[in-house]
Structures are given as C-alpha cells and as structure tokens.
C-alpha cells in the first residue's frame, strides 16, 4: 500500500469533516475482504460504487451508500445505549479495530466526552479488567523470554514507518499499582491520543508492552490473565531486555523514533530515563510530561496571583516520579527568572510516606536528596503546612483525601489565592475534590486536578471550572513537534517550552472562570501550537536534524496532520449520484 496524490485541496486539516473535497487518493493492492476487514482502509458503507467495483468488495456490503456523518450518527446512537463506561470503552475499542478513521472522527466530535473513556479514568478500569474485555490484540507484546531476538519480533510489526513508540512494563499503572501485561491499555490509549490530540497518523504509532511478569498475586491466580504467570524478573536480565529493546527500535525505525516511557515503577523510571535520555530520542511522561502540564498550570496561576514563580514556596505531598519531575521544572522556571539554582531548590519542599523530606533523614533516594533541607523532622502534612506556610500545595501521592478541611483552610488563611493542585489519579485517589477546595477557601483557591471534576457553583452564584492538569495537553504536542523536526535527544528545555506555550494559550476569560488550561475541545490546536514552538526552539538550539529547515513551520506541521476524512480509492474522484444521497437521508 502506498500513498498516491497529495490532497486535492487544502483547507484546515485540523477540522474533522466528512465532505469529500479534502479526500486524498490512496492506492492499495488489497482486494475483497482484506479491504473491509482492514481498519486503516475500511470505510464501511461509505465506499462508493466505483470503489466497491474496483476493490472487489461489491456485494460484501449492503447496497446503501452512507456518509461518514451518518456513520457517526449510528455510532453515537449505539454509544448512548451502553450502560457503563467500561462498556463504552469496549465499544470504542471495537470501532478502532474496525474503522480507524471513523473511530477518530467520533473521538474528535467531542474530545471532552470521549477522552475520559479512551484514556483516564476509564482506561484504568479497562486495564484492571483487561483479561475479561480482551477481544483482539493491539500493539506489540515482548517478554523477558524474548531476549536475544527482539529485533525479529519487531520485524513482525507490519508498519515500516513508525515515528512514535509508547512502552510500559505495567508495574505502576496510574495510581493502581502492578497490573502486569494488562497494562497494555495504557500505551494503546496514549497513542490513540497522539493521533486524536496531536494528529500523528495512527500507523506511525506503536504501543509496546514489555512483559517481565507481575507481582500482583490476584492476576497470577486469574485464569483470564493475559500475561506471563510468574513474578517480575528484575536485575541484570531486566536491564538487558530494556537495552536490547531500545537498540532494536532504533535499528528498525531510526534514531529519531520517539520512545515514550509510561507507567514504569518509580525506581526504574528515573534510572532508565537517566540512562537513555542522551542515547535515544526518549522521555518519561510520568516524570516530564506531568512536569510540563503542572508547571503550565502554575504559570497560568501566576497571572492570577500577579507574582513570579520564584516568589512561591511549594510543598509537595508525595516525592515520586510526578513530584520530582514537576519540582525540577519549577526550579528551571525559577532559574530562568534569575534565581540561583540552589535558591530555587530551597523554595521546594516534599512530604513522602515517612514525613517531611529533610537533610539527614532515612530513606532518602538520590532524587529526594536534592529537595532535602535543613529542618527538624515533621510527620504530618498538617504540621508541615502550618510550619512552612506554602503558597502552593501539590498532591501527587495517590493518598485520597490527604488535603483535609484543616489544611485547605490553613492555606486560605495565609494566602489570598492559595494554589492547590490535587493531581492524583484516578478520581478516587484525588487529595480533595474541587468543591471542597473552593468551599473551604470561599472560592479564592486556584485549583487543578489530575482527573476531571464538574464545575462548582459558589454560594454567591459564581461558577468555577476546575482546571484538569491532563498530560494530554502536553505529550501529543511534544510527540508531534519532536518527530516533525527529528530531534535526537529531548532535554528538559523542550518541556519548559511546552509548558510556557500551553500557559500562554490560557485566556483572561479562562482565568476568570477558574480554568488554568484551555478547553479540552481545543486540544488539536493546542498540540499544534506546542509542536510549532518546540520546532522553533529545536532549530534555534541546533537540536533538529531535519533539513532543510521548513520556512513556514506551522504550514509544515499542518501538512503532517492526520485527517479523519476517508481516503479516495478511485483514481478519479467519484461524486455520489443524487440518487444515493436520497437513499442515505432516508436511513437511520
Ligand atoms: P510514585 O509511586 O512515583 O510516587 C508516589 C509518592 O507518594 C512516593 O514518593 C511515596 O513515598 C509517596 N507517598 C505514599 N504514601 C504517602 C503518604 N501517606 N504521605 C505522603 N506521601 C506518600 O507515583 P507518581 O508517578 O509520582 O504518581 C503519583 C500520583 O500522581 C498518581 O496518583 C498519579 O496518577 C498521579 N499523577 C497525576 C498526573 C496528572 O495529573 N497529570 C500525572 C502523573 C501522575
């Protein structure tokens, strides 16, 4: 299969439309069932008569011709009949397996509605039930026993041109712990967002699950579990697997192939990021993507507090991947404002499961040492907040309800606009709800969460829209930008650039309504802006390896973006006869 003519007319490729004036001609050698059963090619009853004849599928479809708009209507009607979110997830995954373009058309028809189904929080539930809902494999499964021949497994993947890989070993799925091979739902979901939000064509995306076993006893006993039935293999064998995997991906898909790490346990996440960041084109979304989205929220918040980042004292509840990533980027933002590095670190404090992270305390990892300050030990977050009087409190410990009424009220007593981010996922793990935060601060808090919360109406009638610090604001745009200009190594500046670009997109009106992020419905435009900023940054700093440098970067990025419009399989554009349009309108 090869792409033929360029699209016939330009127009905004970001807007999903079904009118046929933007169709591209696509040549395929596949015929018959091979076409209708192939999700990349399948258009269902939207195949024209001429296409049906040419592709040998005449008679394999009902005689009616319908447009993508009508197909969308049918999907939505079916969707409404599903009884819960897991059913909705299964239904949408089934659609993705049957007709990719229609799947993305559906998702883009209402991103705010569908994102929580194909991604957090529902994807967490789906991973927990993966063995039950399993229908068709998606992505590549590589196990610890495949060491020595990973390259040949990669050869089994049917696509020759992959630009983005998302990989997990399933050990820390969201806030849900070790889900082993069932964690595949995460790279599948993330890459669906690469396409839906970033416009990266789906065939250029490869989800990978590295199965090294699981320490989840319930899964090991579950007859429906889809992974290896032994405990996690760790140590040298694990490291060898990772080394071989990274090399095999780069050998097959090039040094510019982006490898996104997702939901690895804390201890491996930092280690592997440090090991590979200067060798391959890679980043860890839990550390760096989270950092960028949280810092974007803080940068937007600074416009409300009318202050600089370096004016703030920030306390983290949690000192893991998310906390470290956010803290590092906050420190970078402070240094950019002119503060010395050491002084920036002194403005950031962390509380972990043992209490305040202070110098000389036990259980300090290398990462925590950077944020350990001279201070007496303190056990509870309440005491820490009272003592340090932070201006911002960020929850990333997956301890539900950790921001008690007392803590929130204390924050409101020493700050005009306390910044309170309850970022733990899923919703059940959030440190506080949006309503609690706004209520206990008389609507003065600047709030963001990891999972979505409904708008809150205050007693004075004001309606506040909680910001959702969703990583989807960042990683699709970063992925699009990095792959578009072939960056070899992704440094932290890329994430600060993304955070600043995202914060700049927040309008004054958004801020007045409590929003710290642009509406999710604008996500494609957001990703495009981020990608263009990253490309500009990359050329300025000699990080891009694509030459010649595109003169109009925005036009260049737009030209790469996946469209949900169906391709045209006939050499000459076929216009539907008036007659078939009538048939269409009397159906459904
Ligand atoms: P992690 O396992 O790396 O870190 C968890 C941290 O919490 C550890 O430092 C641990 O010591 C600490 N902790 C555990 N119990 C505690 C307690 N009782 N008091 C204080 N600290 C305690 O996990 P992570 O990757 O940092 O993720 C943490 C949470 O953040 C998850 O719920 C995850 O879903 C969420 N998260 C949200 C976003 C987002 O909103 N965009 C992004 C990434 C992660």
XYZ file of C-alpha atoms and ligand atoms in Angstrom:
632
model
C 0.000 0.000 0.000
C 1.377 3.424 -0.861
C 0.115 6.941 -0.669
C -0.690 8.487 -4.022
C -1.580 12.040 -4.865
C -1.378 14.751 -2.303
C -4.673 16.022 -1.003
C -6.705 17.734 -3.675
C -7.475 20.933 -1.888
C -6.016 22.451 1.207
C -8.349 23.575 3.987
C -7.907 23.154 7.689
C -6.653 19.628 8.315
C -7.351 20.069 11.995
C -11.049 20.170 11.438
C -12.591 16.745 11.083
C -15.011 16.976 8.191
C -16.660 14.453 6.033
C -17.141 16.472 2.850
C -15.214 14.791 0.105
C -13.280 17.776 -1.242
C -10.329 17.053 1.048
C -10.001 13.362 0.283
C -6.651 12.015 -0.708
C -6.238 9.288 -3.225
C -4.899 6.092 -1.684
C -3.602 3.184 -3.726
C -3.920 -0.306 -2.281
C -3.241 -3.724 -3.737
C -5.588 -5.311 -1.236
C -8.864 -6.647 -2.545
C -12.126 -8.071 -1.211
C -12.477 -8.905 2.475
C -8.899 -7.789 3.037
C -10.114 -4.251 2.444
C -13.276 -4.290 4.516
C -11.555 -6.073 7.414
C -8.595 -3.704 7.462
C -9.205 -0.846 9.933
C -6.846 1.508 8.057
C -8.753 1.073 4.790
C -12.268 0.271 5.863
C -14.939 2.875 5.139
C -17.942 0.598 5.608
C -20.909 1.747 3.583
C -19.081 4.948 2.689
C -17.270 3.092 -0.121
C -18.601 4.479 -3.384
C -19.948 2.198 -6.091
C -16.827 2.696 -8.170
C -14.605 1.858 -5.198
C -16.656 -1.250 -4.474
C -16.208 -2.397 -8.063
C -12.506 -1.595 -8.242
C -11.647 -3.079 -4.858
C -13.668 -6.243 -5.373
C -15.981 -5.603 -2.446
C -19.210 -5.156 -4.390
C -21.766 -7.386 -2.703
C -19.726 -7.616 0.504
C -21.539 -4.546 1.816
C -25.218 -3.648 1.998
C -26.231 -1.747 -1.134
C -26.796 1.541 0.635
C -24.231 4.343 0.453
C -23.843 6.475 3.539
C -21.546 9.302 4.506
C -19.199 9.436 7.456
C -21.612 11.906 9.073
C -24.341 9.285 9.088
C -21.908 6.640 10.319
C -21.029 8.987 13.146
C -24.699 9.281 13.999
C -25.035 5.495 14.096
C -22.032 5.157 16.402
C -23.360 7.829 18.742
C -26.764 6.156 18.910
C -25.143 2.848 19.820
C -22.843 4.563 22.276
C -25.794 6.038 24.129
C -27.179 2.567 24.684
C -24.085 1.398 26.596
C -24.757 1.015 30.278
C -21.418 1.981 31.803
C -18.019 3.434 30.975
C -16.322 0.057 30.622
C -18.919 -0.954 28.028
C -18.310 2.355 26.284
C -14.571 1.672 26.286
C -15.050 -1.809 24.799
C -17.402 -0.408 22.188
C -14.957 2.323 21.117
C -12.013 -0.102 21.002
C -14.121 -2.351 18.778
C -14.707 0.588 16.471
C -10.982 1.357 16.421
C -10.385 -2.246 15.332
C -12.942 -1.954 12.515
C -12.585 1.553 11.131
C -9.788 3.805 12.304
C -10.914 6.968 10.544
C -14.424 6.672 11.910
C -13.065 5.994 15.419
C -11.037 9.214 15.364
C -13.927 11.112 13.818
C -16.058 10.024 16.785
C -13.400 10.965 19.354
C -12.835 14.355 17.730
C -16.551 15.049 17.514
C -16.451 15.638 21.291
C -12.999 15.237 22.853
C -14.188 16.219 26.325
C -16.767 13.451 26.245
C -14.644 10.672 24.793
C -11.210 11.316 26.271
C -12.176 10.114 29.767
C -13.356 6.876 28.138
C -10.375 6.027 25.925
C -7.913 7.410 28.491
C -8.003 8.218 32.225
C -10.009 7.453 34.236
C -11.767 4.640 32.294
C -8.566 3.197 30.856
C -7.546 2.369 34.439
C -10.679 0.307 34.895
C -10.102 -1.280 31.489
C -6.583 -2.342 32.489
C -7.928 -3.890 35.686
C -10.427 -5.856 33.574
C -8.186 -6.386 30.542
C -8.377 -10.169 30.720
C -12.180 -10.050 30.714
C -12.673 -7.484 27.976
C -9.875 -8.827 25.765
C -11.064 -9.217 22.160
C -8.266 -8.561 19.728
C -4.616 -7.922 20.497
C -3.415 -4.396 19.805
C 0.254 -3.418 19.904
C 3.370 -5.499 20.359
C 3.978 -7.841 23.309
C 7.642 -8.533 24.093
C 8.535 -10.729 27.053
C 11.580 -11.283 29.184
C 11.960 -14.652 27.409
C 12.361 -12.913 24.067
C 15.809 -11.639 24.924
C 18.209 -12.228 22.068
C 15.630 -11.902 19.313
C 13.674 -8.699 19.947
C 14.753 -7.406 16.542
C 12.953 -10.263 14.842
C 9.797 -9.617 16.893
C 9.888 -6.012 15.765
C 10.075 -7.272 12.192
C 6.658 -8.870 12.763
C 5.108 -5.446 13.188
C 3.520 -4.696 9.831
C 4.425 -0.999 9.600
C 7.762 0.112 8.199
C 7.462 3.744 9.145
C 6.924 4.133 12.898
C 7.698 7.525 14.425
C 6.461 7.098 17.990
C 6.583 4.130 20.363
C 4.885 4.145 23.755
C 6.172 1.456 26.101
C 5.268 0.219 29.586
C 6.214 -2.732 31.750
C 2.902 -2.404 33.580
C 4.393 -2.076 37.056
C 2.736 1.197 38.118
C -0.438 1.716 36.144
C -1.860 5.149 37.065
C -2.333 5.024 40.852
C -3.439 1.363 40.581
C -0.159 -0.481 41.045
C 1.231 -3.532 39.237
C -1.155 -4.705 36.513
C 1.469 -6.639 34.538
C 0.570 -7.383 30.940
C -2.871 -5.823 31.432
C -1.066 -2.503 31.399
C -1.139 -2.618 27.584
C -4.270 -0.476 27.790
C -2.031 2.472 28.689
C 0.250 2.645 25.606
C -2.763 1.871 23.415
C -4.705 4.752 24.995
C -1.762 7.164 24.966
C -1.084 6.569 21.300
C -4.759 6.979 20.449
C -4.313 10.454 21.913
C -1.171 11.026 19.843
C -3.484 10.734 16.864
C -6.648 12.292 18.264
C -4.966 15.235 20.001
C -1.664 15.553 18.150
C -2.668 14.420 14.678
C 0.181 11.868 14.428
C -1.049 9.254 11.912
C -2.029 6.030 13.732
C 0.134 3.810 11.544
C 3.183 5.745 12.730
C 2.426 4.854 16.361
C 3.422 1.592 18.051
C 2.216 0.545 21.539
C 4.539 -1.892 23.311
C 4.136 -3.957 26.471
C 7.300 -5.396 27.982
C 6.118 -8.391 29.990
C 8.632 -9.343 32.680
C 5.999 -11.000 34.893
C 3.906 -9.470 37.658
C 3.985 -9.361 41.428
C 0.206 -8.955 41.505
C -0.926 -12.151 43.243
C -4.555 -11.812 42.114
C -3.507 -11.621 38.472
C -1.182 -14.600 38.806
C -4.169 -16.624 40.044
C -6.628 -15.235 37.467
C -7.350 -17.747 34.661
C -8.205 -14.846 32.339
C -4.893 -13.020 32.874
C -3.168 -12.472 29.516
C 0.454 -12.200 30.670
C 3.335 -14.347 31.896
C 2.460 -16.271 35.029
C 5.494 -15.639 37.130
C 6.859 -12.947 39.382
C 8.661 -9.962 37.949
C 12.150 -10.610 36.709
C 14.440 -7.854 37.941
C 18.145 -7.051 37.921
C 20.511 -7.690 35.043
C 18.037 -9.711 32.948
C 15.536 -6.829 33.114
C 18.173 -4.268 32.172
C 19.377 -6.423 29.284
C 15.817 -6.631 27.963
C 15.450 -2.853 28.070
C 18.836 -2.275 26.430
C 18.060 -4.694 23.648
C 14.599 -3.209 23.141
C 15.871 0.358 22.838
C 18.524 -0.658 20.348
C 16.162 -2.822 18.315
C 13.616 0.012 17.983
C 16.285 2.460 16.862
C 17.755 -0.065 14.448
C 14.426 -0.732 12.792
C 12.803 2.705 12.936
C 15.799 5.028 13.163
C 17.478 7.095 15.868
C 14.717 9.694 15.525
C 11.989 7.275 16.540
C 10.495 8.665 19.723
C 10.197 6.198 22.627
C 7.829 7.370 25.360
C 8.096 5.576 28.722
C 4.853 5.189 30.557
C 3.845 3.844 33.969
C 7.122 2.219 34.994
C 7.675 1.906 38.739
C 9.489 4.768 40.360
C 12.827 3.024 40.793
C 13.096 2.021 37.130
C 11.548 5.204 35.739
C 14.305 7.551 36.965
C 17.090 5.076 36.288
C 16.027 4.336 32.725
C 15.382 7.986 31.925
C 18.863 8.933 33.086
C 20.395 6.003 31.254
C 18.741 6.564 27.882
C 17.994 10.292 27.642
C 21.288 11.123 25.942
C 21.425 7.942 23.879
C 17.990 7.802 22.304
C 15.036 10.012 21.463
C 13.090 9.328 24.646
C 11.164 10.843 27.519
C 9.177 9.663 30.516
C 5.679 11.057 30.501
C 5.015 10.400 34.191
C 8.030 12.491 35.100
C 8.468 15.027 32.306
C 5.018 15.227 30.722
C 3.450 15.635 34.156
C 6.025 18.273 34.986
C 5.158 20.324 31.929
C 1.412 20.204 32.464
C 1.692 21.090 36.156
C 4.155 23.919 35.510
C 1.869 25.245 32.761
C -0.903 25.354 35.384
C 1.386 27.181 37.801
C 2.477 29.672 35.135
C -1.177 30.405 34.394
C -1.848 30.717 38.148
C 0.907 33.344 38.430
C -1.227 35.618 36.287
C -3.918 35.457 38.989
C -1.551 35.880 41.937
C 0.433 38.525 39.991
C 3.686 37.050 41.164
C 6.775 35.293 39.834
C 7.464 31.603 40.233
C 10.412 32.440 42.467
C 8.083 34.284 44.897
C 6.489 30.971 45.817
C 7.051 28.303 48.442
C 5.820 24.989 47.157
C 5.047 21.871 49.186
C 4.557 18.507 47.515
C 2.547 15.716 49.082
C 4.425 12.781 47.516
C 8.037 12.585 46.380
C 7.822 10.158 43.480
C 8.007 10.428 39.707
C 5.422 13.164 39.324
C 6.714 15.258 42.244
C 10.351 15.080 41.135
C 9.553 15.946 37.546
C 7.373 18.916 38.498
C 9.863 20.141 41.099
C 12.774 20.048 38.639
C 10.841 22.030 36.059
C 9.650 24.569 38.654
C 13.268 25.021 39.647
C 14.216 25.554 35.979
C 11.457 28.149 35.616
C 12.755 29.966 38.728
C 16.316 29.911 37.406
C 15.036 31.353 34.132
C 13.601 34.237 36.194
C 17.099 34.879 37.528
C 17.224 32.901 40.770
C 20.313 30.834 41.630
C 19.744 27.066 41.305
C 20.391 26.415 44.998
C 17.880 29.105 45.982
C 15.271 27.662 43.642
C 15.601 24.221 45.237
C 15.233 25.776 48.701
C 11.751 27.025 47.768
C 10.524 23.482 47.153
C 9.649 21.010 49.931
C 8.460 17.437 49.819
C 6.481 15.170 52.100
C 6.614 11.416 51.468
C 5.212 8.420 53.323
C 7.790 8.983 56.105
C 7.015 12.685 56.551
C 8.882 15.840 55.585
C 11.945 15.193 53.450
C 14.783 16.782 55.445
C 18.555 16.503 55.499
C 19.896 13.507 57.397
C 16.615 11.602 57.328
C 16.478 7.863 56.487
C 15.092 6.593 53.165
C 16.394 9.439 51.050
C 16.967 8.487 47.438
C 19.381 10.410 45.252
C 16.412 12.337 43.775
C 14.979 13.254 47.185
C 18.369 14.459 48.441
C 18.107 17.472 46.108
C 14.998 18.671 47.933
C 16.053 17.706 51.470
C 16.661 20.891 53.501
C 17.979 21.576 56.980
C 14.857 21.369 59.152
C 13.566 19.358 62.103
C 11.665 16.229 61.074
C 7.885 16.537 60.796
C 5.467 13.672 60.334
C 2.175 15.053 59.086
C 1.197 17.249 56.175
C -0.952 19.362 58.544
C 2.111 20.268 60.601
C 4.229 20.904 57.530
C 1.658 23.285 56.037
C 1.292 25.188 59.332
C 5.038 25.469 59.735
C 6.140 26.312 56.193
C 3.078 28.341 55.163
C 3.402 27.397 51.493
C 1.806 29.426 48.724
C 1.252 26.284 46.652
C 0.379 22.721 47.634
C 0.668 19.924 45.083
C -0.728 16.454 45.758
C 0.911 13.559 43.889
C 0.988 10.718 46.425
C -2.240 8.916 45.424
C -3.482 9.309 49.004
C -7.191 10.057 48.728
C -8.434 12.950 50.856
C -4.927 13.953 52.001
C -5.875 17.643 51.745
C -8.107 17.823 54.794
C -10.504 20.664 55.501
C -8.000 21.970 58.041
C -5.156 22.010 55.557
C -7.203 23.783 52.908
C -8.474 26.345 55.421
C -4.922 26.934 56.655
C -3.751 27.500 53.080
C -6.542 30.055 52.683
C -5.573 31.790 55.923
C -2.066 32.697 54.776
C -2.724 33.193 51.079
C -5.090 35.441 49.237
C -5.140 32.917 46.380
C -3.755 29.590 47.605
C -2.640 27.332 44.772
C -3.923 23.826 45.438
C -3.350 21.072 42.885
C -4.860 17.655 43.681
C -3.202 15.732 40.880
C -3.513 12.113 41.995
C -5.399 9.779 39.679
C -7.868 8.265 39.265
C -10.612 10.442 40.749
C -10.936 8.153 43.769
C -7.317 8.986 44.720
C -7.643 12.787 44.494
C -6.364 14.685 47.554
C -9.584 16.711 47.698
C -12.476 17.465 45.398
C -12.883 20.716 43.510
C -15.946 21.501 45.575
C -14.124 21.021 48.872
C -11.263 23.195 47.712
C -13.447 26.064 46.544
C -15.844 25.815 49.501
C -13.165 25.841 52.224
C -11.414 28.813 50.602
C -14.554 30.862 49.779
C -13.736 30.439 46.099
C -10.281 32.005 46.453
C -8.250 28.884 45.700
C -6.594 28.292 42.364
C -7.367 24.650 41.824
C -6.333 21.964 39.366
C -6.799 18.215 39.461
C -5.465 15.166 37.646
C -8.862 13.650 36.850
C -11.820 15.733 35.700
C -14.198 17.392 38.190
C -17.503 19.040 37.346
C -17.842 22.827 37.567
C -18.717 24.155 41.010
C -21.306 26.843 41.738
C -20.402 29.008 44.723
C -22.997 30.379 47.177
C -22.603 33.799 45.500
C -23.678 32.226 42.201
C -20.217 32.269 40.616
C -19.432 29.189 38.563
C -15.850 27.902 38.685
C -14.393 25.407 36.231
C -11.616 23.316 37.825
C -8.519 23.016 35.677
C -7.622 19.478 34.682
C -3.856 19.022 34.580
C -4.195 16.355 31.955
C -0.899 15.164 30.426
C -2.769 15.012 27.131
C -2.208 18.769 26.876
C 1.496 18.048 26.574
C 2.621 14.682 25.224
C 0.786 14.703 21.861
C 2.139 18.174 21.056
C 5.625 17.225 22.239
C 5.448 13.998 20.216
C 4.286 15.882 17.134
C 6.985 18.557 17.462
C 9.832 16.181 18.278
C 9.053 13.779 15.437
C 8.295 16.547 12.936
C 11.811 18.023 13.118
C 13.581 14.786 14.083
C 15.029 15.812 17.441
C 17.571 13.185 18.564
C 17.557 13.795 22.320
C 14.795 15.501 24.269
C 16.032 17.778 27.034
C 14.113 19.484 29.846
C 14.003 22.760 27.908
C 11.614 21.106 25.478
C 9.198 20.578 28.357
C 9.610 24.091 29.724
C 8.969 25.412 26.215
C 5.821 23.277 26.034
C 4.676 24.440 29.485
C 5.146 28.110 28.602
C 3.371 27.697 25.276
C 0.452 25.954 26.986
C 0.160 28.618 29.695
C 0.192 31.350 27.035
C -2.884 29.811 25.450
C -4.968 30.398 28.597
C -7.108 33.495 28.102
C -8.085 36.095 30.712
C -11.646 34.798 30.420
C -10.449 31.263 31.182
C -8.674 32.543 34.305
C -11.751 34.431 35.500
C -13.686 31.176 35.296
C -11.048 29.321 37.302
C -9.594 27.499 34.294
C -5.835 27.083 34.205
C -5.826 25.300 30.874
C -7.503 25.932 27.535
C -10.716 23.952 26.946
C -10.003 20.321 26.065
C -12.115 20.815 22.964
C -9.249 22.971 21.588
C -6.695 20.222 22.154
C -5.730 19.787 18.488
C -4.983 23.463 18.092
C -3.103 23.404 21.422
C -0.928 20.477 20.268
C -0.189 22.251 17.020
C 0.928 25.430 18.796
C 3.146 23.402 21.155
C 4.658 21.469 18.256
C 5.483 24.669 16.346
C 7.096 26.240 19.447
C 9.169 23.111 20.027
C 10.303 23.042 16.404
C 11.302 26.719 16.575
C 13.212 26.010 19.766
C 14.879 22.944 18.245
C 16.193 24.819 15.186
C 17.356 27.734 17.328
C 19.352 25.382 19.554
C 20.684 23.008 16.894
C 18.619 20.090 18.147
C 16.655 19.424 14.954
C 18.075 17.003 12.407
C 15.532 17.569 9.634
C 16.955 19.664 6.835
C 16.293 21.873 5.035
C 14.580 23.727 7.864
C 10.931 24.357 6.961
C 10.468 28.094 6.432
C 6.774 28.085 7.397
C 6.793 25.752 10.397
C 3.100 25.921 11.069
C 2.234 25.026 7.484
C 4.761 22.207 7.654
C 3.216 20.743 10.820
C -0.288 21.103 9.417
C 0.803 19.152 6.353
C 1.742 16.182 8.580
C -1.507 16.001 10.450
C -3.795 13.005 10.169
C -7.222 13.758 8.836
C -10.314 11.752 9.660
C -11.654 12.252 6.141
C -11.860 8.998 4.261
C -9.337 8.388 1.532
C -10.439 8.002 -2.051
C -9.588 4.644 -3.623
C -10.605 5.539 -7.156
C -8.134 7.237 -9.429
C -10.681 9.853 -10.355
C -12.679 11.477 -7.662
C -16.097 9.874 -7.604
C -19.072 12.074 -6.801
C -22.084 10.341 -5.371
C -25.099 10.458 -7.618
C -28.108 12.406 -6.434
C -29.952 9.105 -6.165
C -27.692 7.627 -3.483
C -27.834 10.821 -1.441
C -31.592 10.300 -1.210
C -31.136 6.737 -0.011
C -28.771 7.989 2.613
C -31.135 10.536 4.065
C -33.983 8.054 4.457
C -31.844 5.646 6.501
C -31.418 5.821 10.304
P 5.172 7.303 42.631
O 4.876 5.941 43.093
O 6.430 7.541 41.888
O 5.187 8.302 43.894
C 4.280 8.261 44.946
C 4.879 9.052 46.104
O 3.900 9.188 47.114
C 6.079 8.399 46.746
O 7.084 9.351 46.947
C 5.569 7.943 48.118
O 6.543 7.975 49.128
C 4.522 8.997 48.372
N 3.547 8.576 49.374
C 2.936 7.381 49.506
N 2.133 7.407 50.595
C 2.251 8.636 51.136
C 1.679 9.263 52.262
N 0.816 8.627 53.036
N 2.018 10.543 52.520
C 2.883 11.206 51.732
N 3.446 10.654 50.660
C 3.139 9.386 50.360
O 3.922 7.776 41.784
P 3.811 9.018 40.782
O 4.134 8.609 39.404
O 4.558 10.171 41.343
O 2.236 9.287 40.794
C 1.598 9.692 41.981
C 0.178 10.108 41.670
O 0.194 11.228 40.798
C -0.671 9.035 40.977
O -1.957 9.027 41.516
C -0.719 9.503 39.553
O -1.905 9.089 38.898
C -0.691 10.996 39.737
N -0.236 11.663 38.521
C -1.013 12.656 38.002
C -0.655 13.268 36.835
C -1.519 14.375 36.279
O -2.407 14.804 36.919
N -1.273 14.878 35.113
C 0.485 12.862 36.165
C 1.284 11.860 36.724
C 0.906 11.264 37.903
